[in-house]
Tab-separated table of C-alpha atoms and ligand atoms in Angstrom:
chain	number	residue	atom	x	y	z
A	1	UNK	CA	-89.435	-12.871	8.315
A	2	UNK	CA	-92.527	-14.759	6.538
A	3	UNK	CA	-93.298	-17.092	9.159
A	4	UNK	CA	-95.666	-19.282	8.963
A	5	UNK	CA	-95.242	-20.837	5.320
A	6	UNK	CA	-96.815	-23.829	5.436
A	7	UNK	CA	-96.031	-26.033	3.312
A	8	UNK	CA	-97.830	-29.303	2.039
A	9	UNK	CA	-96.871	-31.860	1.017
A	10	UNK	CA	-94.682	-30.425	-1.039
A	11	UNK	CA	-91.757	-31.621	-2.677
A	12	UNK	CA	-89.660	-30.018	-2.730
A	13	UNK	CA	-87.292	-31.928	-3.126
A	14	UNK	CA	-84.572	-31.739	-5.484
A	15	UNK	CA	-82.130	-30.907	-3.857
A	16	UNK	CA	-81.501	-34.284	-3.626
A	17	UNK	CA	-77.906	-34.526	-3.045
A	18	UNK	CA	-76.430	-34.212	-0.285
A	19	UNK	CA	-73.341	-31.945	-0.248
A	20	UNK	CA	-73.664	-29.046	0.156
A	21	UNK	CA	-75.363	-26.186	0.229
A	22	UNK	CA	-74.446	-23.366	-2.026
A	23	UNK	CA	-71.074	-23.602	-2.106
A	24	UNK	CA	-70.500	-26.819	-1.711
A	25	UNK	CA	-71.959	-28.398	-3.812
A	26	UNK	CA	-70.332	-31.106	-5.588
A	27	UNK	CA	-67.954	-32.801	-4.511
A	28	UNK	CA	-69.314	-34.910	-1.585
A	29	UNK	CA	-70.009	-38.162	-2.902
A	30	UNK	CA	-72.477	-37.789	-6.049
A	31	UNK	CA	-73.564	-34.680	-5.491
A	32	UNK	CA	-74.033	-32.820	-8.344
A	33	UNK	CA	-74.521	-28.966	-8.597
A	34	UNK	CA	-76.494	-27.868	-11.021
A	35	UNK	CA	-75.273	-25.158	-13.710
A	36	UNK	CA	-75.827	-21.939	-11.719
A	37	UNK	CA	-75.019	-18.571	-12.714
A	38	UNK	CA	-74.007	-17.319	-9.259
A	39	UNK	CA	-71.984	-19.862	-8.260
A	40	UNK	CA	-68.791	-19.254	-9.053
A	41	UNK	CA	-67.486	-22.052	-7.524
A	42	UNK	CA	-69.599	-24.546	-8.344
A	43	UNK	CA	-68.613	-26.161	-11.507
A	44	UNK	CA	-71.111	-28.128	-12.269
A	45	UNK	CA	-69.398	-30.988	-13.322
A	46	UNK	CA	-70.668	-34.016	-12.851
A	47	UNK	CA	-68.304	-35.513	-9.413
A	48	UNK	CA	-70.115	-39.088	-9.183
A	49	UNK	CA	-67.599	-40.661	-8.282
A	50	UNK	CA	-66.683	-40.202	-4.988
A	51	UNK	CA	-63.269	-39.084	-5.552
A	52	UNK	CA	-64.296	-35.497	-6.715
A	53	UNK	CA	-62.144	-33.545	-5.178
A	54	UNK	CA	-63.393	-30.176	-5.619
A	55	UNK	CA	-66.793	-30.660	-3.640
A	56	UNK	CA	-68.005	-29.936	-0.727
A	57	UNK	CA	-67.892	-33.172	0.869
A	58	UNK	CA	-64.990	-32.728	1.391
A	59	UNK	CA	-64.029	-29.583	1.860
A	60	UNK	CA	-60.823	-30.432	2.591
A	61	UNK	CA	-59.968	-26.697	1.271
A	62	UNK	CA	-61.437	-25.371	4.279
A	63	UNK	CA	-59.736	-22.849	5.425
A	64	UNK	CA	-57.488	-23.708	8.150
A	65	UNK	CA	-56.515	-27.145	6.808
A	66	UNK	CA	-55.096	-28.951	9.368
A	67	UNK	CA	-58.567	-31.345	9.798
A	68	UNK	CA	-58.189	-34.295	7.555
A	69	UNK	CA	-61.189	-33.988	5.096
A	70	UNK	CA	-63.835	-36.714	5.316
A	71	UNK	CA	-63.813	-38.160	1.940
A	72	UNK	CA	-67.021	-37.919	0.294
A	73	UNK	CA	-69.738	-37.916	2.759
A	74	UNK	CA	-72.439	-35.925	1.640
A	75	UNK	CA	-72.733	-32.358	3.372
A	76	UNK	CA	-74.177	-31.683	6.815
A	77	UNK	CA	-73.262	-35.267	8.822
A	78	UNK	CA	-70.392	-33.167	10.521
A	79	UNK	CA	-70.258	-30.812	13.148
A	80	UNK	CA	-66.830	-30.044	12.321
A	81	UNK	CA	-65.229	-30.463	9.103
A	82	UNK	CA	-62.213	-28.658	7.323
A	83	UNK	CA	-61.195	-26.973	10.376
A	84	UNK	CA	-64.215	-24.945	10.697
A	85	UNK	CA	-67.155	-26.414	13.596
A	86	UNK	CA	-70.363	-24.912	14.100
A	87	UNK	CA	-70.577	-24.265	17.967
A	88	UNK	CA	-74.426	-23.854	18.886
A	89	UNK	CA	-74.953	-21.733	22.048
A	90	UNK	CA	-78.369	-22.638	22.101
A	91	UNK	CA	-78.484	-26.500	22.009
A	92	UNK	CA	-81.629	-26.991	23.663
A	93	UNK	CA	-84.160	-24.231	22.457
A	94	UNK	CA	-88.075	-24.408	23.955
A	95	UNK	CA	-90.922	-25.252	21.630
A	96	UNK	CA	-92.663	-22.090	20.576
A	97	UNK	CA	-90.746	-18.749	19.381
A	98	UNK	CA	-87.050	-19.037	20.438
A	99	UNK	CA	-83.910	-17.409	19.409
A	100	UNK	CA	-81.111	-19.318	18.343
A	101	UNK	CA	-77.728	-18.257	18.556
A	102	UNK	CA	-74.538	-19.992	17.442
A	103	UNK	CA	-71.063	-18.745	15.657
A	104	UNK	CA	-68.941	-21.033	13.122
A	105	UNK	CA	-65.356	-21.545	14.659
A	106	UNK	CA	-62.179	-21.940	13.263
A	107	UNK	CA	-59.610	-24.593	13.914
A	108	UNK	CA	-58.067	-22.299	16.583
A	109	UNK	CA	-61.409	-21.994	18.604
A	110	UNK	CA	-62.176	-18.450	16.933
A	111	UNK	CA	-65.187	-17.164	15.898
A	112	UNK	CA	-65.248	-16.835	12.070
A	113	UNK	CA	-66.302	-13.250	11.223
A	114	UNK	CA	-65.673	-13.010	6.923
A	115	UNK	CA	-67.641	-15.346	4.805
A	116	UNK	CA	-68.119	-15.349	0.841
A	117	UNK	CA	-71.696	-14.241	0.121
A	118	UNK	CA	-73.553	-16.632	-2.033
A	119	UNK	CA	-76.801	-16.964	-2.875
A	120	UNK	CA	-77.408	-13.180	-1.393
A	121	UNK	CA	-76.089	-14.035	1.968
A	122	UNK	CA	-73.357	-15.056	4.295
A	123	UNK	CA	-74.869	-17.957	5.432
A	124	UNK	CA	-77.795	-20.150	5.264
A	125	UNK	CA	-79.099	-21.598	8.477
A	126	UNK	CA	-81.685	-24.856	7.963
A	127	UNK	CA	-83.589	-26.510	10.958
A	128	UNK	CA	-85.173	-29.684	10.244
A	129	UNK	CA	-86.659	-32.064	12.560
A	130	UNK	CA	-85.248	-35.450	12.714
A	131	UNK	CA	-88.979	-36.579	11.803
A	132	UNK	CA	-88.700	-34.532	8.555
A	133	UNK	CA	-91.902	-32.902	9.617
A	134	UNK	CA	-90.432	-29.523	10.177
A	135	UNK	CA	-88.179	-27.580	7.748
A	136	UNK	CA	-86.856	-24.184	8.601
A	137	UNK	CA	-84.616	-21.919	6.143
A	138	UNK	CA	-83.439	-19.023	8.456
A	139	UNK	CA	-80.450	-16.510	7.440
A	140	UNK	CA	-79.404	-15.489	10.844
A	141	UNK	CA	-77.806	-11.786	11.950
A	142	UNK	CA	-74.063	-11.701	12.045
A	143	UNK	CA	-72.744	-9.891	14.887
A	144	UNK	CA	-69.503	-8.092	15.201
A	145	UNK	CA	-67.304	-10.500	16.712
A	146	UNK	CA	-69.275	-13.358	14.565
A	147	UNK	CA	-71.958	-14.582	16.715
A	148	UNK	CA	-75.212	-15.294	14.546
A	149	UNK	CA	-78.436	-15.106	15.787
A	150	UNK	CA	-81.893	-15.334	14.510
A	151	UNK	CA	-85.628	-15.919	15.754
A	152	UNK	CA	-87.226	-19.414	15.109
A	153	UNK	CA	-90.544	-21.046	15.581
A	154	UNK	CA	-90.356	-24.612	16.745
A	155	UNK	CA	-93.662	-26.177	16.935
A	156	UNK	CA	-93.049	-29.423	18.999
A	157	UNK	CA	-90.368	-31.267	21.361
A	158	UNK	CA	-88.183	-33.545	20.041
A	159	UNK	CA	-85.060	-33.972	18.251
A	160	UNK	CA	-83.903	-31.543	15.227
A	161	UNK	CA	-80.823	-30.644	13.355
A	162	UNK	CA	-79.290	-27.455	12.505
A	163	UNK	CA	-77.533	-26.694	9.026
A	164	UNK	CA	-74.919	-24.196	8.508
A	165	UNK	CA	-74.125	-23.366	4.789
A	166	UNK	CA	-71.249	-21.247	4.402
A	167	UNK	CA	-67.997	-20.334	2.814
A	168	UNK	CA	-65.560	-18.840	4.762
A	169	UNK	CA	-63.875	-16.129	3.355
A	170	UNK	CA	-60.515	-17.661	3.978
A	171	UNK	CA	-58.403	-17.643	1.066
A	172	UNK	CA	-59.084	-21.421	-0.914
A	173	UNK	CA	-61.760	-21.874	1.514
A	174	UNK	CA	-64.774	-24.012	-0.141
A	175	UNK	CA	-68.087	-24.198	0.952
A	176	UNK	CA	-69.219	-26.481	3.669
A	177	UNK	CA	-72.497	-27.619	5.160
A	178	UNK	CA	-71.907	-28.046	8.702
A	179	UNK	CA	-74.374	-30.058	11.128
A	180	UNK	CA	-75.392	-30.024	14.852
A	181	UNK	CA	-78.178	-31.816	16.801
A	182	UNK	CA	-80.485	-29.501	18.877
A	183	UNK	CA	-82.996	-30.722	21.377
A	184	UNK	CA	-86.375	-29.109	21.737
A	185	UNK	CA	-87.300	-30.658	25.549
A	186	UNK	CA	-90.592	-32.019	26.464
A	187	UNK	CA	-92.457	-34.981	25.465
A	188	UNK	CA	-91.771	-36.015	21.952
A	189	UNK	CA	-94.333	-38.003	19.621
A	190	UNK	CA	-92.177	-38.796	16.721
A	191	UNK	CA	-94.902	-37.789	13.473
A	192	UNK	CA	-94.719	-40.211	10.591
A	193	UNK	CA	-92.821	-38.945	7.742
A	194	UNK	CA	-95.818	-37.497	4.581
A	195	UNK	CA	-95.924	-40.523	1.871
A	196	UNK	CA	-94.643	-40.116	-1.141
A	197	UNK	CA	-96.704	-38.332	-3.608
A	198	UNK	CA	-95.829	-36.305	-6.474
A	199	UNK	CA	-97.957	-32.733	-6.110
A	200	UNK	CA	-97.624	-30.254	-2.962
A	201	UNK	CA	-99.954	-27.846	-1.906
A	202	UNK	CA	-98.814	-24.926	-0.412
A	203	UNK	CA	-101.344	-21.441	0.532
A	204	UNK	CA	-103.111	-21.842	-2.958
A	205	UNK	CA	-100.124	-23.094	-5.025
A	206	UNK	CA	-100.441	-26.614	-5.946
A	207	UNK	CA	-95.965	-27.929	-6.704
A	208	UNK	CA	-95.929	-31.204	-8.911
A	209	UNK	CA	-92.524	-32.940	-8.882
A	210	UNK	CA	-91.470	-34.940	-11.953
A	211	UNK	CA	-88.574	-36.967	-12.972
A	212	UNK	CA	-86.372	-39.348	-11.083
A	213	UNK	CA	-84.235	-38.631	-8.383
A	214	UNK	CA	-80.951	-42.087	-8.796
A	215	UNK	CA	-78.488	-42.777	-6.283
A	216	UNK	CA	-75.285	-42.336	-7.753
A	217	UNK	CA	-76.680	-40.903	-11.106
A	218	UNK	CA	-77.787	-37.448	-11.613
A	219	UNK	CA	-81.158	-36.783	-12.407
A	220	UNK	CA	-83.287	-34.050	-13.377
A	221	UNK	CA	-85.986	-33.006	-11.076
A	222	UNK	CA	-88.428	-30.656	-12.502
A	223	UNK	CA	-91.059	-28.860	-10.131
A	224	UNK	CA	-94.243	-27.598	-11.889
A	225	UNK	CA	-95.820	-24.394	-9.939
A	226	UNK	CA	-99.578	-23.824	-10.702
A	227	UNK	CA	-102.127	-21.698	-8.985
A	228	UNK	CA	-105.737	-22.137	-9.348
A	229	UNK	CA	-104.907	-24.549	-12.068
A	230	UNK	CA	-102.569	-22.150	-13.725
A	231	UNK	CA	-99.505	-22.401	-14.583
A	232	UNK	CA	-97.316	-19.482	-12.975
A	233	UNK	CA	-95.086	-18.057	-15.459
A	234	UNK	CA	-93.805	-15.251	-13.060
A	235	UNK	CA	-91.817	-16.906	-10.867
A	236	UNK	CA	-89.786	-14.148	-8.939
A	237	UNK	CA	-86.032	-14.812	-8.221
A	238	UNK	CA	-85.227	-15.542	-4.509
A	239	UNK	CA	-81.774	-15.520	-3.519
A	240	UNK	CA	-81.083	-15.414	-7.000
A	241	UNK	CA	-82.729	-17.913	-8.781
A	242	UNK	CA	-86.551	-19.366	-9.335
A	243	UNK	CA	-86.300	-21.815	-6.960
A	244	UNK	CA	-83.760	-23.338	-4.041
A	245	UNK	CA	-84.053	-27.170	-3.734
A	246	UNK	CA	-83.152	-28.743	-0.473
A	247	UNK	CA	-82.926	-32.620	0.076
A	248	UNK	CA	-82.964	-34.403	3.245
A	249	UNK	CA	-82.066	-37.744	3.480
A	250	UNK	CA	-84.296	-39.997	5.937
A	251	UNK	CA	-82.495	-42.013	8.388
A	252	UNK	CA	-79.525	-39.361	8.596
A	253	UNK	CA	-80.268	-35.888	7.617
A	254	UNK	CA	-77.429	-35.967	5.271
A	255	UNK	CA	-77.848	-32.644	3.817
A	256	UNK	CA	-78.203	-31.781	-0.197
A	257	UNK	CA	-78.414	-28.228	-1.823
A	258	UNK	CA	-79.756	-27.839	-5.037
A	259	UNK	CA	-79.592	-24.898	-7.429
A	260	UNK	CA	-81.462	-24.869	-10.049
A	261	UNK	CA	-80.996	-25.481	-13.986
A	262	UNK	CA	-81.238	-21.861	-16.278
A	263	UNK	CA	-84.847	-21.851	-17.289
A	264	UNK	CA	-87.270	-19.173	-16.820
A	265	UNK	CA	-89.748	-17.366	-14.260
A	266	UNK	CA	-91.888	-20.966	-14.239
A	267	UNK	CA	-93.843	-22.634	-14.649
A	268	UNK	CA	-91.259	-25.267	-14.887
A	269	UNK	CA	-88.179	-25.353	-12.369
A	270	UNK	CA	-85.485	-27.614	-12.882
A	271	UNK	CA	-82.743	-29.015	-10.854
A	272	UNK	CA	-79.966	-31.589	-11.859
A	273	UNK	CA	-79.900	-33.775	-8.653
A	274	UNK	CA	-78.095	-36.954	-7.517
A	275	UNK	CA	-78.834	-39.002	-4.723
A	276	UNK	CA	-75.610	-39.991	-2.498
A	277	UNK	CA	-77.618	-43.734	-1.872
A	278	UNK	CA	-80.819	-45.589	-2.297
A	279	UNK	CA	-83.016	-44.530	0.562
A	280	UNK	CA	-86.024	-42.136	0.827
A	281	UNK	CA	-85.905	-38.229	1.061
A	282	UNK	CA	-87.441	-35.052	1.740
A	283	UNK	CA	-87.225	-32.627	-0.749
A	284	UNK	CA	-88.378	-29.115	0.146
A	285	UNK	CA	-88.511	-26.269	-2.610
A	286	UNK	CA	-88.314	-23.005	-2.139
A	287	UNK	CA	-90.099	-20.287	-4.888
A	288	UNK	CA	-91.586	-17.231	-4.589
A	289	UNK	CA	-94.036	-15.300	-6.103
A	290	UNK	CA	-95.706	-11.751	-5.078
A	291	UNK	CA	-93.583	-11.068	-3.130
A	292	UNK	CA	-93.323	-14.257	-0.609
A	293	UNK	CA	-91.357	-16.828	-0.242
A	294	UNK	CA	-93.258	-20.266	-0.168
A	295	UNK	CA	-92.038	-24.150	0.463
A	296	UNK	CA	-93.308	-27.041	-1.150
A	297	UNK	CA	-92.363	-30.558	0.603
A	298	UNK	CA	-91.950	-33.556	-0.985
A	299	UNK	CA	-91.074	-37.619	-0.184
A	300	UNK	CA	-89.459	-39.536	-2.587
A	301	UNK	CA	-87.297	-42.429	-3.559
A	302	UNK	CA	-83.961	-43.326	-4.846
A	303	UNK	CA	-83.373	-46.150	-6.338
A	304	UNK	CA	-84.795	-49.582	-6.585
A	305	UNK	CA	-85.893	-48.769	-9.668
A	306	UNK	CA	-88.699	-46.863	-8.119
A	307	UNK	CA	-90.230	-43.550	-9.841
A	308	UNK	CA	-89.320	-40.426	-7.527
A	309	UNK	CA	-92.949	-39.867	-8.620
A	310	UNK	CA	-95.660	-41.419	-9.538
A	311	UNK	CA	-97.666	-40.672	-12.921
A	312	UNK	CA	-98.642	-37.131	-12.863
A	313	UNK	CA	-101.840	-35.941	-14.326
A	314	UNK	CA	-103.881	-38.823	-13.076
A	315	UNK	CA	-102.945	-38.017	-9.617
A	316	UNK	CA	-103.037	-34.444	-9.372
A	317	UNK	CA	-105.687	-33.547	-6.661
A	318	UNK	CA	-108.162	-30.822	-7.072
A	319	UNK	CA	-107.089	-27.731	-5.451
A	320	UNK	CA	-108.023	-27.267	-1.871
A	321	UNK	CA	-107.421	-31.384	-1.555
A	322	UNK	CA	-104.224	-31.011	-0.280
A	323	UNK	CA	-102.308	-33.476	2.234
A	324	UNK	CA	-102.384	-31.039	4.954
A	325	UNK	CA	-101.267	-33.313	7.619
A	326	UNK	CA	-98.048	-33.587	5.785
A	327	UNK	CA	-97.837	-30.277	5.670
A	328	UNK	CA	-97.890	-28.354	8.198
A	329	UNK	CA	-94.503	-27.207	9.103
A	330	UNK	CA	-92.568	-26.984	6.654
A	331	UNK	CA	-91.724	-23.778	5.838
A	332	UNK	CA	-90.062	-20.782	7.667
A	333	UNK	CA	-87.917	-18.276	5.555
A	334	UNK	CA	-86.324	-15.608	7.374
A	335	UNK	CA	-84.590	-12.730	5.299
A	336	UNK	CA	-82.087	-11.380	7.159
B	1	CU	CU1	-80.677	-19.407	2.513
């Protein structure tokens, strides 16, 4: 695992919807998937309205189907949804290097052990910290009897949130994003969330986020990746594409996966993005190039007829300038 990505400010953003992680994608409330090859299941049509039915908000296809759906929350907000929960066995992990275990249960109190790969794996694990500070994308070990584990590094007490992104193997099973509070004990200094601001610095890379993220409306996003002043025009897939948008809503954590739009290796990533309300988010990108996998963090702004970000050029700090205090957690990728 690349620990130890730090990412700026960042924006990464785009993910800006809510629903649902790779699977899920649309259907919760306006989220809208973008067009991605590898999703099967993700049609990419455009479920504003919050009826969708084929999205992950609700998931009512989840497997088991005797848990009334939610209609059209975004993803994540639940720790148990369509049947399925996500059971953490290791609530209260200690700041530092931990390991966190947990298993994704069906509605018979079973551990789930077959899950639809997407996106390369079986499931995508995200820790955030309710401060937005700290952003974690882990894919945990699957064990036998369906117990996943995997190493984390949490760098301060307080409150966070796990993220399980999944799609059970279950015959008409969608994807779902479940969610589950974990505690990190000790004294906890709550850290303002970065400001908004439209570029990212991450280890060299500088990430500038353009276009508008609407509540209710999709939007495009488009992340510009430049090194040294240069663009980067070799982008390397991870997990399949050029870049993996996640969105975090302030206030909530309600959860938004992004893919993003066809386009090549950079420097230009685009998602298609809709905010489930008004409010202000996190965005954190994922790309990689030479081999690592980086994330770029970003705060922005739906609605009230505000810019997601502000004028670009003008703004763009030198390299080295970056907004390191806003920066310094967000980024832990762990191939499994
Ligand atoms: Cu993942």
């Amino acid at each position: 695992m690349n620990t130890g990505v730090k990412i700026t400010a960042y924006a990464a953003a785009l993910a800006a919807t809510f629903g649902a992680a790779y699977g899920v994608g649309k259907g919760v409330g306006p989220v809208e998937e973008p067009k991605k090859a590898e999703h099967g299941d993700h049609a990419a049509a455009p479920s504003e309205s919050a009826t969708a039915d084929d999205g992950h908000a609700g998931h009512e296809g989840g497997g088991t189907g005797d848990a009334p759906a939610a209609a059209n929350l975004p993803g994540g907000l639940q720790v148990s949804d369509g049947g399925y929960t996500l059971a953490l066995e290791t609530p209260t992990p200690a700041t530092g290097k931990s390991v966190l275990k947990f298993s994704i249960k069906d509605a018979a109190g079973r551990k789930v052990t077959a899950f639809t790969t997407e996106h390369g794996k079986e499931l995508h694990f995200i820790v955030a910290s309710r401060d937005l500070n700290t952003f974690r994308h882990l894919h945990p070990v699957k064990a036998a009897d369906g117990t996943w584990t995997t190493p984390v590094d949490l760098p301060a007490a307080g409150g966070y949130k796990a993220f399980a992104d999944f799609k059970p193997a279950a015959k008409g099973a969608k994807g779902i994003t479940l969610g589950a509070d974990l505690s990190v004990p000790g004294a906890y200094a709550p850290r303002p969330m970065p400001a908004v601001a439209p570029t990212a610095n991450v280890d060299g890379y500088q990430v500038r986020l353009g276009g508008t993220l609407d509540p209710g409306k999709a939007g495009e996003l488009k992340l510009t990746v430049t090194k040294a002043g240069k663009p980067v025009t070799d982008l390397e897939p991870y997990l399949g594409a050029y870049g993996h948008l996640v969105a975090l809503r302030d206030g909530d954590l309600a959860y938004l996966h992004v893919h993003p739009n066809e386009g090549g290796p950079g420097p230009d990533v685009s998602f298609t993005a809709t905010a489930p309300s008004a409010g202000t988010y996190r965005l954190f990108l994922d790309f990689q190039h030479e081999g690592k996998v980086r994330t770029a963090a970003f705060t922005v702004t739906a609605g009230a007829g505000k810019a997601t970000a502000p004028a670009p050029e003008a703004t763009v700090p030198a390299a080295g300038e970056t907004t390191d205090e806003a920066t310094d957690d967000a980024g832990e990728h762990t191939h499994g």
